[in-house]
Short mmCIF file of C-alpha atoms in Angstrom, two decimals:
data_model
loop_
_atom_site.label_atom_id
_atom_site.label_comp_id
_atom_site.label_asym_id
_atom_site.label_seq_id
_atom_site.Cartn_x
_atom_site.Cartn_y
_atom_site.Cartn_z
CA MET A 201 -36.92 -79.45 -15.88
CA ILE A 202 -36.30 -77.96 -18.69
CA SER A 203 -35.69 -74.15 -17.16
CA GLY A 204 -33.44 -75.65 -14.62
CA GLU A 205 -31.68 -76.92 -17.54
CA ILE A 206 -31.49 -73.36 -19.26
CA TRP A 207 -30.09 -72.00 -16.56
CA THR A 208 -27.63 -74.23 -16.31
CA GLN A 209 -26.74 -74.05 -19.69
CA LEU A 210 -26.55 -70.03 -18.77
CA SER A 211 -24.42 -69.86 -16.20
CA SER A 212 -21.95 -72.48 -17.74
CA ALA A 213 -21.88 -69.67 -20.55
CA ILE A 214 -21.37 -66.69 -18.84
CA THR A 215 -18.33 -68.83 -16.20
CA GLY A 216 -17.00 -68.86 -19.86
CA LEU A 217 -17.23 -66.11 -21.07
CA MET A 218 -15.85 -64.52 -18.20
CA LEU A 219 -12.47 -67.42 -18.33
CA ALA A 220 -12.21 -66.33 -21.83
CA TRP A 221 -12.11 -62.50 -20.91
CA VAL A 222 -9.57 -63.32 -18.83
CA MET A 223 -7.35 -65.20 -20.61
CA PHE A 224 -7.63 -62.71 -23.29
CA GLU A 225 -6.92 -59.62 -20.87
CA ARG A 226 -3.43 -61.54 -19.17
CA TYR A 227 -2.13 -63.42 -22.24
CA PHE A 228 -3.13 -61.23 -25.54
CA PRO A 229 -0.43 -58.57 -26.28
CA TYR A 230 -1.50 -54.86 -25.17
CA GLN A 231 -1.41 -53.66 -29.34
CA LEU A 232 -3.67 -56.48 -30.18
CA ARG A 233 -6.24 -55.68 -27.73
CA VAL A 234 -6.25 -52.59 -28.55
CA TYR A 235 -6.86 -52.97 -32.74
CA LEU A 236 -9.71 -55.54 -31.32
CA GLU A 237 -10.96 -52.62 -28.64
CA LYS A 238 -11.36 -50.21 -31.63
CA TYR A 239 -13.03 -52.69 -33.98
CA SER A 240 -14.94 -53.77 -31.65
CA GLN A 241 -16.40 -50.15 -31.07
CA LYS A 242 -17.36 -49.53 -34.61
CA LEU A 243 -18.52 -52.85 -35.34
CA THR A 244 -20.80 -52.12 -32.12
CA SER A 245 -21.66 -48.17 -33.40
CA LEU A 246 -22.98 -49.92 -36.95
CA VAL A 247 -25.64 -51.52 -34.35
CA ASN A 248 -26.26 -48.92 -32.18
CA PRO A 249 -28.08 -45.92 -32.33
CA TYR A 250 -27.35 -43.80 -29.78
CA ILE A 251 -24.60 -41.41 -29.16
CA GLN A 252 -22.57 -40.46 -25.75
CA ILE A 253 -20.99 -37.49 -24.44
CA THR A 254 -18.26 -37.57 -21.35
CA PHE A 255 -18.20 -34.12 -19.25
CA HIS A 256 -15.32 -34.57 -16.71
CA GLU A 257 -14.69 -33.17 -13.60
CA PHE A 258 -11.31 -32.31 -14.43
CA THR A 259 -10.04 -31.43 -17.45
CA GLY A 260 -6.58 -29.76 -18.07
CA GLU A 261 -4.78 -29.19 -14.99
CA ARG A 262 -5.93 -31.90 -12.66
CA PHE A 263 -6.23 -29.61 -9.40
CA LYS A 264 -9.08 -27.95 -11.69
CA ARG A 265 -12.99 -28.70 -11.41
CA SER A 266 -14.48 -27.84 -14.64
CA GLU A 267 -16.71 -25.70 -15.02
CA ALA A 268 -19.06 -27.74 -17.28
CA PHE A 269 -19.26 -29.95 -15.00
CA SER A 270 -20.23 -28.31 -12.21
CA THR A 271 -22.98 -26.06 -14.16
CA ILE A 272 -24.40 -29.37 -15.50
CA ARG A 273 -24.53 -30.81 -11.91
CA SER A 274 -26.69 -27.50 -10.84
CA TYR A 275 -28.65 -28.10 -13.86
CA LEU A 276 -29.21 -31.56 -12.86
CA SER A 277 -29.71 -30.80 -9.31
CA SER A 278 -33.84 -29.76 -10.90
CA ASN A 279 -34.39 -32.70 -12.39
CA SER A 280 -33.02 -35.07 -10.45
CA SER A 281 -34.61 -34.47 -7.46
CA LYS A 282 -38.02 -35.25 -9.03
CA ASN A 283 -37.18 -38.41 -11.04
CA ALA A 284 -34.28 -40.01 -9.59
CA LYS A 285 -34.20 -42.60 -6.91
CA ARG A 286 -31.21 -41.98 -5.10
CA LEU A 287 -30.00 -38.70 -3.91
CA LYS A 288 -27.58 -36.26 -2.00
CA ALA A 289 -28.27 -33.80 -0.19
CA ASP A 290 -26.32 -30.43 0.59
CA VAL A 291 -27.58 -26.87 2.60
CA VAL A 292 -26.61 -23.92 1.67
CA ASN A 293 -27.78 -20.23 1.35
CA LYS A 294 -27.52 -18.75 4.81
CA SER A 295 -28.35 -22.90 5.93
CA GLN A 296 -31.93 -22.36 4.62
CA SER A 297 -31.97 -24.09 1.13
CA LEU A 298 -31.83 -27.88 0.48
CA VAL A 299 -29.92 -28.68 -2.47
CA LEU A 300 -30.72 -32.25 -3.90
CA SER A 301 -28.15 -33.86 -6.48
CA MET A 302 -27.79 -37.41 -8.37
CA ASP A 303 -25.82 -40.42 -6.44
CA ASP A 304 -23.02 -41.96 -8.38
CA TYR A 305 -23.91 -43.83 -10.78
CA GLU A 306 -27.86 -42.72 -10.93
CA GLU A 307 -29.56 -42.04 -14.49
CA VAL A 308 -32.09 -39.29 -15.27
CA THR A 309 -34.19 -38.54 -18.04
CA ASP A 310 -34.34 -35.70 -19.63
CA VAL A 311 -36.52 -34.26 -22.53
CA PHE A 312 -35.99 -30.70 -24.42
CA ASN A 313 -38.22 -29.39 -27.47
CA GLY A 314 -39.62 -32.90 -27.41
CA VAL A 315 -35.91 -35.05 -27.53
CA LYS A 316 -35.63 -37.24 -24.95
CA VAL A 317 -31.98 -37.69 -23.84
CA TRP A 318 -30.00 -39.52 -20.46
CA TRP A 319 -27.57 -37.70 -17.89
CA ALA A 320 -25.89 -40.78 -15.80
CA SER A 321 -23.50 -39.58 -13.55
CA SER A 322 -20.55 -42.08 -12.71
CA LYS A 323 -17.32 -42.02 -10.71
CA LYS A 324 -13.84 -43.34 -11.87
CA ALA A 325 -11.42 -44.59 -9.51
CA PRO A 326 -7.67 -44.20 -9.58
CA LYS A 327 -6.19 -46.94 -11.51
CA THR A 328 -2.83 -46.88 -8.54
CA GLN A 329 -3.85 -47.59 -4.81
CA ALA A 330 -1.18 -44.90 -4.31
CA ILE A 331 -1.30 -42.66 -0.86
CA SER A 332 -2.59 -38.86 -2.23
CA PHE A 333 -2.45 -36.04 -0.03
CA TYR A 334 -5.19 -34.27 -2.52
CA PRO A 335 -8.20 -35.35 -1.95
CA ALA A 336 -9.03 -34.78 -5.96
CA ALA A 337 -6.95 -37.32 -6.67
CA GLU A 338 -8.74 -39.97 -5.19
CA GLU A 339 -11.24 -40.25 -7.48
CA SER A 340 -12.97 -38.60 -10.77
CA ARG A 341 -16.43 -38.25 -11.56
CA PHE A 342 -18.34 -37.78 -15.07
CA TYR A 343 -21.87 -36.98 -16.12
CA LYS A 344 -22.76 -39.08 -19.28
CA LEU A 345 -25.11 -37.40 -22.05
CA THR A 346 -27.11 -40.33 -24.18
CA PHE A 347 -29.00 -39.53 -27.00
CA HIS A 348 -29.94 -41.46 -30.41
CA LYS A 349 -27.91 -40.04 -33.24
CA SER A 350 -31.01 -38.58 -35.15
CA HIS A 351 -31.04 -35.66 -32.76
CA ARG A 352 -27.59 -35.05 -32.81
CA GLU A 353 -27.52 -31.22 -34.16
CA ILE A 354 -30.09 -30.34 -32.02
CA VAL A 355 -28.66 -31.33 -28.78
CA THR A 356 -24.93 -30.02 -29.79
CA GLU A 357 -25.83 -26.50 -31.03
CA LYS A 358 -29.08 -25.92 -28.76
CA TYR A 359 -29.40 -28.51 -25.82
CA ILE A 360 -25.78 -28.35 -24.69
CA GLU A 361 -26.30 -24.88 -24.61
CA HIS A 362 -29.54 -24.46 -22.39
CA VAL A 363 -28.23 -26.45 -20.31
CA LEU A 364 -24.91 -24.51 -19.69
CA LYS A 365 -26.98 -21.52 -19.66
CA GLU A 366 -29.71 -22.63 -16.73
CA GLY A 367 -27.36 -24.52 -14.67
CA LYS A 368 -24.52 -21.27 -13.88
CA ALA A 369 -28.92 -19.10 -12.92
CA ILE A 370 -28.95 -21.88 -10.27
CA ALA A 371 -25.92 -21.79 -9.88
CA VAL A 372 -26.46 -18.01 -8.71
CA LYS A 373 -29.07 -18.71 -7.19
CA ASN A 374 -28.23 -21.55 -4.64
CA ARG A 375 -24.80 -20.01 -3.75
CA GLN A 376 -23.66 -19.13 -0.49
CA ARG A 377 -22.89 -14.98 -0.93
CA CYS A 378 -19.49 -14.05 0.67
CA LEU A 379 -17.77 -10.86 1.33
CA TYR A 380 -14.11 -11.26 0.28
CA THR A 381 -10.77 -9.25 1.19
CA ASN A 382 -7.46 -10.25 -0.40
CA ASN A 383 -4.85 -11.72 0.67
CA PRO A 384 -0.77 -10.57 1.50
CA SER A 385 1.02 -11.75 -1.57
CA GLU A 386 2.86 -13.95 0.61
CA ASN A 387 0.32 -16.21 1.41
CA TRP A 388 -0.52 -16.65 -2.15
CA TYR A 389 1.01 -20.04 -2.61
CA GLY A 390 0.52 -23.08 -1.58
CA TRP A 391 -1.68 -25.91 -0.75
CA LYS A 392 -5.52 -24.64 -1.03
CA SER A 393 -4.12 -21.04 -0.56
CA THR A 394 -6.17 -18.26 -2.53
CA LYS A 395 -5.53 -14.33 -3.19
CA TRP A 396 -8.86 -13.95 -1.32
CA GLY A 397 -9.99 -14.95 1.99
CA HIS A 398 -13.77 -14.90 2.62
CA VAL A 399 -16.39 -15.33 5.15
CA VAL A 400 -20.57 -15.42 4.68
CA PHE A 401 -21.84 -12.79 3.60
CA GLU A 402 -24.66 -11.77 6.09
CA HIS A 403 -24.86 -7.82 6.32
CA PRO A 404 -29.12 -7.23 7.04
CA ALA A 405 -28.77 -3.41 5.81
CA THR A 406 -31.45 -2.72 2.86
CA PHE A 407 -32.89 -0.30 1.04
CA ASP A 408 -35.94 -0.07 2.94
CA SER A 409 -34.00 0.58 6.01
CA LEU A 410 -31.44 3.05 5.23
CA ALA A 411 -31.65 6.27 6.16
CA MET A 412 -32.16 8.38 2.59
CA GLU A 413 -34.17 10.06 1.20
CA THR A 414 -37.07 7.74 -0.89
CA LYS A 415 -35.91 10.03 -4.18
CA LYS A 416 -33.16 9.28 -3.87
CA LYS A 417 -32.88 5.72 -3.18
CA GLU A 418 -35.32 4.95 -5.40
CA ALA A 419 -33.00 6.88 -8.21
CA ILE A 420 -30.25 4.35 -7.14
CA LYS A 421 -32.20 1.31 -6.98
CA LYS A 422 -33.75 1.94 -11.04
CA ASP A 423 -29.29 2.62 -11.95
CA LEU A 424 -28.49 -0.62 -10.35
CA ILE A 425 -31.97 -2.61 -12.23
CA LYS A 426 -30.25 -1.00 -15.24
CA PHE A 427 -27.12 -2.06 -15.02
CA SER A 428 -27.90 -5.51 -14.05
CA LYS A 429 -29.85 -6.15 -17.41
CA GLY A 430 -27.03 -4.23 -19.23
CA LYS A 431 -26.01 -6.88 -21.16
CA ASP A 432 -26.15 -6.72 -24.73
CA TYR A 433 -26.19 -2.57 -24.25
CA TYR A 434 -23.05 -2.61 -23.04
CA ALA A 435 -21.71 -5.04 -25.57
CA LYS A 436 -23.12 -2.57 -27.92
CA ILE A 437 -21.63 0.72 -27.25
CA GLY A 438 -18.24 -1.18 -26.73
CA LYS A 439 -17.69 -0.87 -22.93
CA ALA A 440 -16.53 -3.10 -20.71
CA TRP A 441 -19.67 -4.46 -18.26
CA LYS A 442 -19.07 -2.30 -15.18
CA ARG A 443 -19.99 0.73 -13.07
CA GLY A 444 -18.55 2.83 -10.97
CA TYR A 445 -19.89 4.25 -7.62
CA LEU A 446 -18.82 6.96 -5.20
CA LEU A 447 -20.29 7.33 -2.22
CA TYR A 448 -18.73 10.67 -0.02
CA GLY A 449 -19.80 12.66 3.08
CA PRO A 450 -18.83 12.90 6.28
CA PRO A 451 -18.11 9.73 8.77
CA GLY A 452 -21.17 8.58 10.01
CA THR A 453 -23.46 9.19 6.97
CA GLY A 454 -23.84 5.53 5.83
CA LYS A 455 -21.85 4.51 3.11
CA SER A 456 -20.73 1.62 4.62
CA THR A 457 -24.16 0.29 4.82
CA MET A 458 -25.21 1.64 1.52
CA ILE A 459 -22.83 -0.41 -0.13
CA ALA A 460 -24.58 -3.66 2.04
CA ALA A 461 -27.86 -2.73 0.85
CA MET A 462 -26.10 -2.53 -3.23
CA ALA A 463 -25.00 -6.16 -2.77
CA ASN A 464 -28.41 -7.47 -1.08
CA PHE A 465 -30.26 -5.62 -3.63
CA LEU A 466 -28.61 -6.92 -6.64
CA ASP A 467 -27.48 -10.37 -4.26
CA TYR A 468 -23.87 -9.64 -5.24
CA ASP A 469 -21.02 -10.78 -3.57
CA VAL A 470 -18.25 -7.95 -1.83
CA TYR A 471 -15.10 -7.89 -2.52
CA ASP A 472 -13.13 -5.45 0.15
CA LEU A 473 -10.05 -4.51 -0.95
CA GLU A 474 -7.27 -3.61 1.25
CA LEU A 475 -4.80 -1.32 -1.13
CA THR A 476 -2.42 -1.26 1.80
CA THR A 477 -1.47 -5.07 1.74
CA VAL A 478 -1.31 -4.28 -2.29
CA LYS A 479 2.74 -4.74 -2.74
CA ASP A 480 2.50 -2.98 -6.64
CA ASN A 481 0.61 -2.50 -9.83
CA SER A 482 1.11 -6.38 -11.08
CA GLU A 483 -0.31 -7.86 -8.11
CA LEU A 484 -3.44 -5.50 -8.34
CA ARG A 485 -3.90 -7.05 -11.76
CA LYS A 486 -3.82 -10.37 -10.62
CA LEU A 487 -6.55 -9.72 -7.64
CA LEU A 488 -8.82 -8.42 -10.43
CA ILE A 489 -8.40 -11.45 -12.55
CA GLU A 490 -9.54 -14.22 -9.42
CA THR A 491 -12.31 -11.37 -8.66
CA THR A 492 -15.80 -13.34 -10.13
CA GLY A 493 -18.60 -11.39 -11.87
CA LYS A 494 -22.01 -10.56 -10.43
CA SER A 495 -19.71 -8.82 -7.39
CA ILE A 496 -19.37 -5.35 -6.00
CA ILE A 497 -15.57 -4.48 -5.46
CA VAL A 498 -15.34 -1.53 -2.72
CA ILE A 499 -11.88 0.42 -1.62
CA GLU A 500 -13.36 2.07 1.89
CA ASP A 501 -11.18 5.79 2.19
CA ILE A 502 -9.34 5.64 -0.51
CA ASP A 503 -8.28 9.16 0.64
CA CYS A 504 -6.84 7.33 3.54
CA SER A 505 -5.53 4.46 1.36
CA LEU A 506 -2.69 5.05 -0.05
CA ASP A 507 -0.69 8.63 -1.26
CA LEU A 508 -2.88 8.85 -4.16
CA THR A 509 -4.49 12.29 -3.97
CA GLY A 510 -2.12 14.28 -5.63
CA GLN A 511 0.68 12.56 -6.87
CA ARG A 512 0.96 14.81 -9.93
CA LYS A 513 0.77 18.41 -7.91
CA LYS A 514 3.89 16.17 -5.85
CA LYS A 515 5.61 15.53 -9.15
CA GLU A 516 5.08 19.26 -10.48
CA LYS A 517 6.62 20.56 -6.86
CA ASP A 518 9.55 18.40 -6.93
CA ASP A 519 10.46 19.33 -10.40
CA LYS A 520 10.82 22.81 -9.79
CA ASP A 521 12.36 22.29 -6.80
CA ASP A 522 14.59 19.76 -7.82
CA GLU A 523 18.25 22.52 -8.06
CA ALA A 524 17.22 23.53 -4.66
CA ASP A 525 17.39 19.48 -3.51
CA LYS A 526 20.65 19.53 -5.35
CA GLU A 527 22.31 21.79 -3.32
CA LYS A 528 21.02 20.06 0.13
CA ASP A 529 22.93 17.02 2.22
CA PRO A 530 23.15 13.98 0.21
CA ILE A 531 23.58 11.93 3.91
CA SER A 532 20.32 13.82 4.65
CA LYS A 533 18.89 13.61 1.52
CA LYS A 534 18.31 9.79 1.22
CA LYS A 535 17.53 9.69 4.98
CA LYS A 536 14.40 11.34 3.93
CA GLU A 537 13.73 9.12 0.88
CA ALA A 538 14.35 6.08 3.39
CA GLU A 539 11.91 7.47 6.03
CA GLU A 540 8.76 7.95 3.10
CA GLU A 541 9.92 4.27 1.59
CA SER A 542 9.11 2.80 5.18
CA LYS A 543 5.88 4.53 5.78
CA SER A 544 4.55 2.66 2.99
CA SER A 545 5.78 -0.62 1.43
CA SER A 546 2.45 -0.66 -1.45
CA LYS A 547 4.42 0.40 -5.03
CA VAL A 548 0.45 0.95 -6.13
CA THR A 549 0.89 4.12 -8.33
CA LEU A 550 -2.73 6.02 -9.62
CA SER A 551 -2.02 5.34 -12.90
CA GLY A 552 -2.08 1.37 -12.03
CA LEU A 553 -5.42 2.03 -10.03
CA LEU A 554 -6.89 3.85 -12.97
CA ASN A 555 -6.20 1.42 -15.66
CA PHE A 556 -7.69 -1.45 -12.18
CA ILE A 557 -10.81 1.31 -12.83
CA ASP A 558 -10.82 1.94 -16.22
CA GLY A 559 -8.28 -0.11 -18.49
CA ILE A 560 -7.79 -2.95 -20.23
CA TRP A 561 -7.92 -4.93 -17.51
CA SER A 562 -11.16 -3.73 -16.27
CA ALA A 563 -12.63 -5.64 -19.17
CA CYS A 564 -11.55 -9.31 -17.49
CA GLY A 565 -14.88 -10.41 -16.50
CA GLY A 566 -17.52 -8.79 -16.74
CA GLU A 567 -21.48 -7.76 -14.36
CA ARG A 568 -19.17 -5.62 -11.68
CA ILE A 569 -19.94 -2.53 -9.49
CA ILE A 570 -16.77 -0.36 -8.08
CA VAL A 571 -17.39 1.42 -5.00
CA PHE A 572 -15.17 3.91 -3.63
CA THR A 573 -15.62 5.90 -0.41
CA THR A 574 -13.96 9.46 0.83
CA ASN A 575 -14.94 11.77 3.48
CA TYR A 576 -12.97 14.39 1.69
CA VAL A 577 -13.73 14.05 -1.94
CA ASP A 578 -11.56 17.54 -2.10
CA LYS A 579 -8.57 15.38 -1.80
CA LEU A 580 -9.08 13.34 -5.11
CA ASP A 581 -7.31 13.07 -8.51
CA PRO A 582 -9.86 14.17 -10.50
CA ALA A 583 -8.90 11.34 -12.92
CA LEU A 584 -9.87 9.31 -10.14
CA ILE A 585 -13.26 9.91 -10.12
CA ARG A 586 -14.21 11.34 -13.17
CA ARG A 587 -17.37 10.10 -15.37
CA GLY A 588 -17.26 7.04 -16.99
CA ARG A 589 -14.49 5.99 -13.88
CA MET A 590 -16.93 6.69 -11.38
CA ASP A 591 -19.69 6.80 -13.17
CA LYS A 592 -22.26 7.94 -10.17
CA HIS A 593 -21.13 10.49 -7.69
CA ILE A 594 -23.56 9.48 -4.10
CA GLU A 595 -23.34 12.16 -1.13
CA LEU A 596 -24.12 11.15 2.07
CA SER A 597 -25.10 14.11 4.10
CA TYR A 598 -26.28 15.23 7.85
CA CYS A 599 -29.37 13.72 8.70
CA CYS A 600 -32.54 14.95 7.35
CA PHE A 601 -36.09 15.00 8.90
CA GLU A 602 -37.10 12.26 5.86
CA ALA A 603 -34.44 10.17 7.04
CA PHE A 604 -35.17 10.41 10.66
CA LYS A 605 -38.37 9.26 9.44
CA VAL A 606 -36.96 6.12 8.55
CA LEU A 607 -35.22 5.75 11.69
CA ALA A 608 -38.13 5.96 13.41
CA LYS A 609 -39.86 3.36 11.78
CA ASN A 610 -36.38 1.15 12.11
CA TYR A 611 -36.21 1.61 15.81
CA LEU A 612 -39.05 2.32 17.86
CA GLU A 613 -41.85 1.02 14.84
CA LEU A 614 -43.47 4.78 15.24
CA GLU A 615 -44.54 6.18 12.09
CA SER A 616 -45.99 9.75 13.78
CA HIS A 617 -45.45 11.25 17.29
CA GLU A 618 -46.91 15.07 18.52
CA LEU A 619 -42.53 15.31 18.91
CA PHE A 620 -42.02 14.74 15.20
CA GLY A 621 -42.07 18.32 14.86
CA LYS A 622 -39.89 19.83 17.00
CA ILE A 623 -37.31 16.84 15.70
CA GLU A 624 -37.99 17.89 12.28
CA GLU A 625 -37.04 22.23 13.77
CA LEU A 626 -33.78 21.09 15.46
CA LEU A 627 -32.82 18.45 12.40
CA GLY A 628 -33.11 22.39 10.45
CA GLU A 629 -31.23 24.24 12.66
CA THR A 630 -28.49 21.69 13.41
CA LYS A 631 -25.68 18.77 12.03
CA MET A 632 -26.33 15.32 13.20
CA SER A 633 -24.90 12.20 10.83
CA PRO A 634 -27.81 9.23 10.92
CA ALA A 635 -25.39 7.35 13.04
CA ASP A 636 -25.73 9.31 15.52
CA VAL A 637 -29.62 9.60 15.68
CA ALA A 638 -29.67 6.09 15.68
CA GLU A 639 -27.74 6.21 18.98
CA ASN A 640 -29.95 8.13 20.50
CA LEU A 641 -33.35 6.54 18.73
CA MET A 642 -31.67 3.32 20.42
CA PRO A 643 -33.32 2.18 23.67
CA ASN A 644 -30.82 1.95 26.42
CA SER A 645 -33.05 -0.90 28.63
CA ASP A 646 -36.72 -2.99 28.59
CA GLU A 647 -38.14 0.16 30.78
CA GLU A 648 -37.03 3.04 28.16
CA ASP A 649 -40.11 3.89 26.17
CA GLU A 650 -40.50 5.33 21.95
CA GLU A 651 -41.33 9.33 24.12
CA THR A 652 -38.34 8.46 25.85
CA CYS A 653 -36.77 7.97 22.90
CA LEU A 654 -36.95 10.76 21.13
CA LYS A 655 -37.05 13.07 24.09
CA CYS A 656 -33.59 11.79 24.45
CA LEU A 657 -32.98 12.91 20.98
CA ILE A 658 -34.23 16.17 21.13
CA GLU A 659 -31.67 17.01 23.85
CA ALA A 660 -28.65 15.79 21.85
CA LEU A 661 -29.80 18.05 19.12
CA GLU A 662 -30.94 20.65 21.22
CA ALA A 663 -26.50 20.07 22.78
CA SER A 664 -25.49 19.90 19.61
CA LYS A 665 -26.92 23.29 18.28
CA GLU A 666 -25.59 24.80 21.13
CA GLU A 667 -22.02 23.98 20.63
CA ALA A 668 -22.22 24.34 16.91
CA ARG A 669 -23.18 28.03 18.16
CA LYS A 670 -20.06 28.39 20.52
CA LYS A 671 -18.04 27.25 18.27
CA SER A 672 -19.03 29.45 15.73
CA VAL A 673 -18.88 32.13 17.96
CA GLU A 674 -15.14 31.43 19.17
CA GLU A 675 -14.82 31.34 14.81
CA ALA A 676 -16.07 34.29 15.03
CA MET A 677 -13.27 35.79 17.86
CA LEU A 678 -10.62 34.13 16.49
CA LYS A 679 -10.74 35.74 13.42
CA ALA A 680 -11.44 39.32 14.22
CA LYS A 681 -8.39 39.36 16.10
CA LYS A 682 -6.41 37.98 12.90
CA ILE A 683 -7.95 40.43 11.36
CA GLU A 684 -7.06 43.23 13.89
CA LYS A 685 -3.84 42.00 14.60
CA GLU A 686 -2.76 42.17 10.63
CA ASN A 687 -4.11 45.61 10.88
CA GLY A 688 -1.59 46.67 13.46
CA GLU A 689 1.10 45.22 11.87
CA ALA A 690 0.08 47.08 8.86
CA SER A 691 -0.22 50.15 10.77
CA SER A 692 2.57 49.87 12.44
CA LYS A 693 4.70 49.06 9.16
CA ASP A 694 3.29 52.86 7.62
CA VAL A 695 4.36 54.64 10.58
CA VAL A 696 7.83 53.43 10.40
CA GLN A 697 7.78 53.88 6.81
CA GLU A 698 6.80 57.42 7.43
CA LYS A 699 8.59 58.92 10.24
CA GLY A 700 11.76 56.05 9.81
CA GLU A 701 13.31 56.68 5.86
CA ILE A 702 16.07 59.27 5.22
CA SER A 703 17.34 59.60 2.24
CA ALA A 704 21.27 59.73 1.48
CA ASP A 705 21.14 63.09 0.71
CA GLU A 706 20.12 63.73 4.49
CA VAL A 707 22.62 61.53 5.70
CA LYS A 708 25.19 63.43 3.64
CA GLU A 709 23.93 66.72 5.12
CA ASN A 710 23.26 65.82 8.56
CA GLY A 711 26.80 64.41 8.57
CA VAL A 712 26.13 60.34 9.08
CA THR A 713 28.77 58.10 8.97
CA SER A 714 28.24 55.59 11.24
CA SER A 715 25.96 52.59 9.89
CA GLU A 716 24.98 52.35 13.19
CA GLU A 717 23.78 55.67 13.26
CA VAL A 718 21.76 54.86 10.16
CA LYS A 719 20.17 52.27 11.83
CA GLU A 720 18.92 53.50 14.42
CA ASN A 721 17.60 56.63 12.76
CA GLY A 722 16.01 55.06 9.79
CA VAL A 723 16.49 53.09 6.57
CA ILE A 724 18.68 53.92 3.95
CA THR A 725 16.47 54.38 0.86
CA GLU A 726 18.53 55.84 -2.79
CA GLY A 727 16.66 58.86 -3.38
#
């Protein structure tokens, strides 16, 4: 009976308090309520020894997610899977990793250097029930960090920094790596439009499967490792944390495969920059700002992307021929300029590209690798590929025997065979790209065995050797004919000069006065 009366009185008290709160919210003036809430919080803070820090999902710009919120969520994902009772699941990293995070209105504890803190996740519903086309406007999530006021210094100065650092590392580990390409500038604006479009990066190339000399591969791997760990070193020497690689060599020698192997080795994203869609230098800078760290920015076939391979020489030639151009018909000159302008709508200049690689704008962000590929390195402007811009030049040449052994292991699972000696001899006598060697090693059907593929490669090498020999003979014959022709023209000219020259005195003595006769008999020279 006594307990029943207690519960009855308690429920009556709660009902009375709720009624009083409703009356307070409805009939008390807003200004008075603000003052009461303000001083009530102060009064509570005198009794409550705990401090709270709130991290909102959106801060500043409404549709831009807070980096701190995302980082904290990554940090708590590892802790919440152990302690929280209600979790949210997400699958990332090629659908192989399951990431668990705290559900809404869930709380977990964390301990740092003996200090206990509490993390709680919550969300705030919109004040007005309006229809919105933007999902971000529907609700706002936030994390609330609670700790004792005696630990204020260690939490604000050390613990939060620890959370952000660990959260970034976890986010990088769990992220889905992507291959990006730049969108045309007319598609940059609008809902959810971005300067870079992307797909999941799933290229399987590795340094182990790359057809290259082992010593060369190891040198590249050591250079990449040193760069990825060199943040403090680059800050110490006063350089932006970036590195340039120039990959050059004939077609089919593995330049694109090398880029994929570098990205997989470092666990970096890849940005494939198509210069022909970039209108001017300003757009190029905007694209650079949008790239993230831990990425490889690639410009393939730089000698073909834009007319950047001799602008200085072209300018010098234009200066020399300036007077000659003035004498040309202005209509035909304008027509020619219009044709040249229509060939390329891009206004990216060599100066703008150099600033992109090694200028002030290149320091916006860090841990980036810039890679150029080309088939003809001699065509590039020396300023574009000098050391400091393209720090490491890597030549990818024709297939050698060591590279062949890598391909044989990849395609046929062979480490040795009696035909290897013949193949080594032929590879030393002819030039064949790794792509062509790999194509000949690939079985065309299930019936073909390893020996059949090796014999197919030997036949291709012998055919290539014979073709190279015939081409060499033809070039030698053409060269000989050219020399013979040049010598013949020179000797006939000498004969004309020896037998055909007539002095002016001889003309006068012989009575030759007709210019036509002079031309027929020889060349008049002033004696």
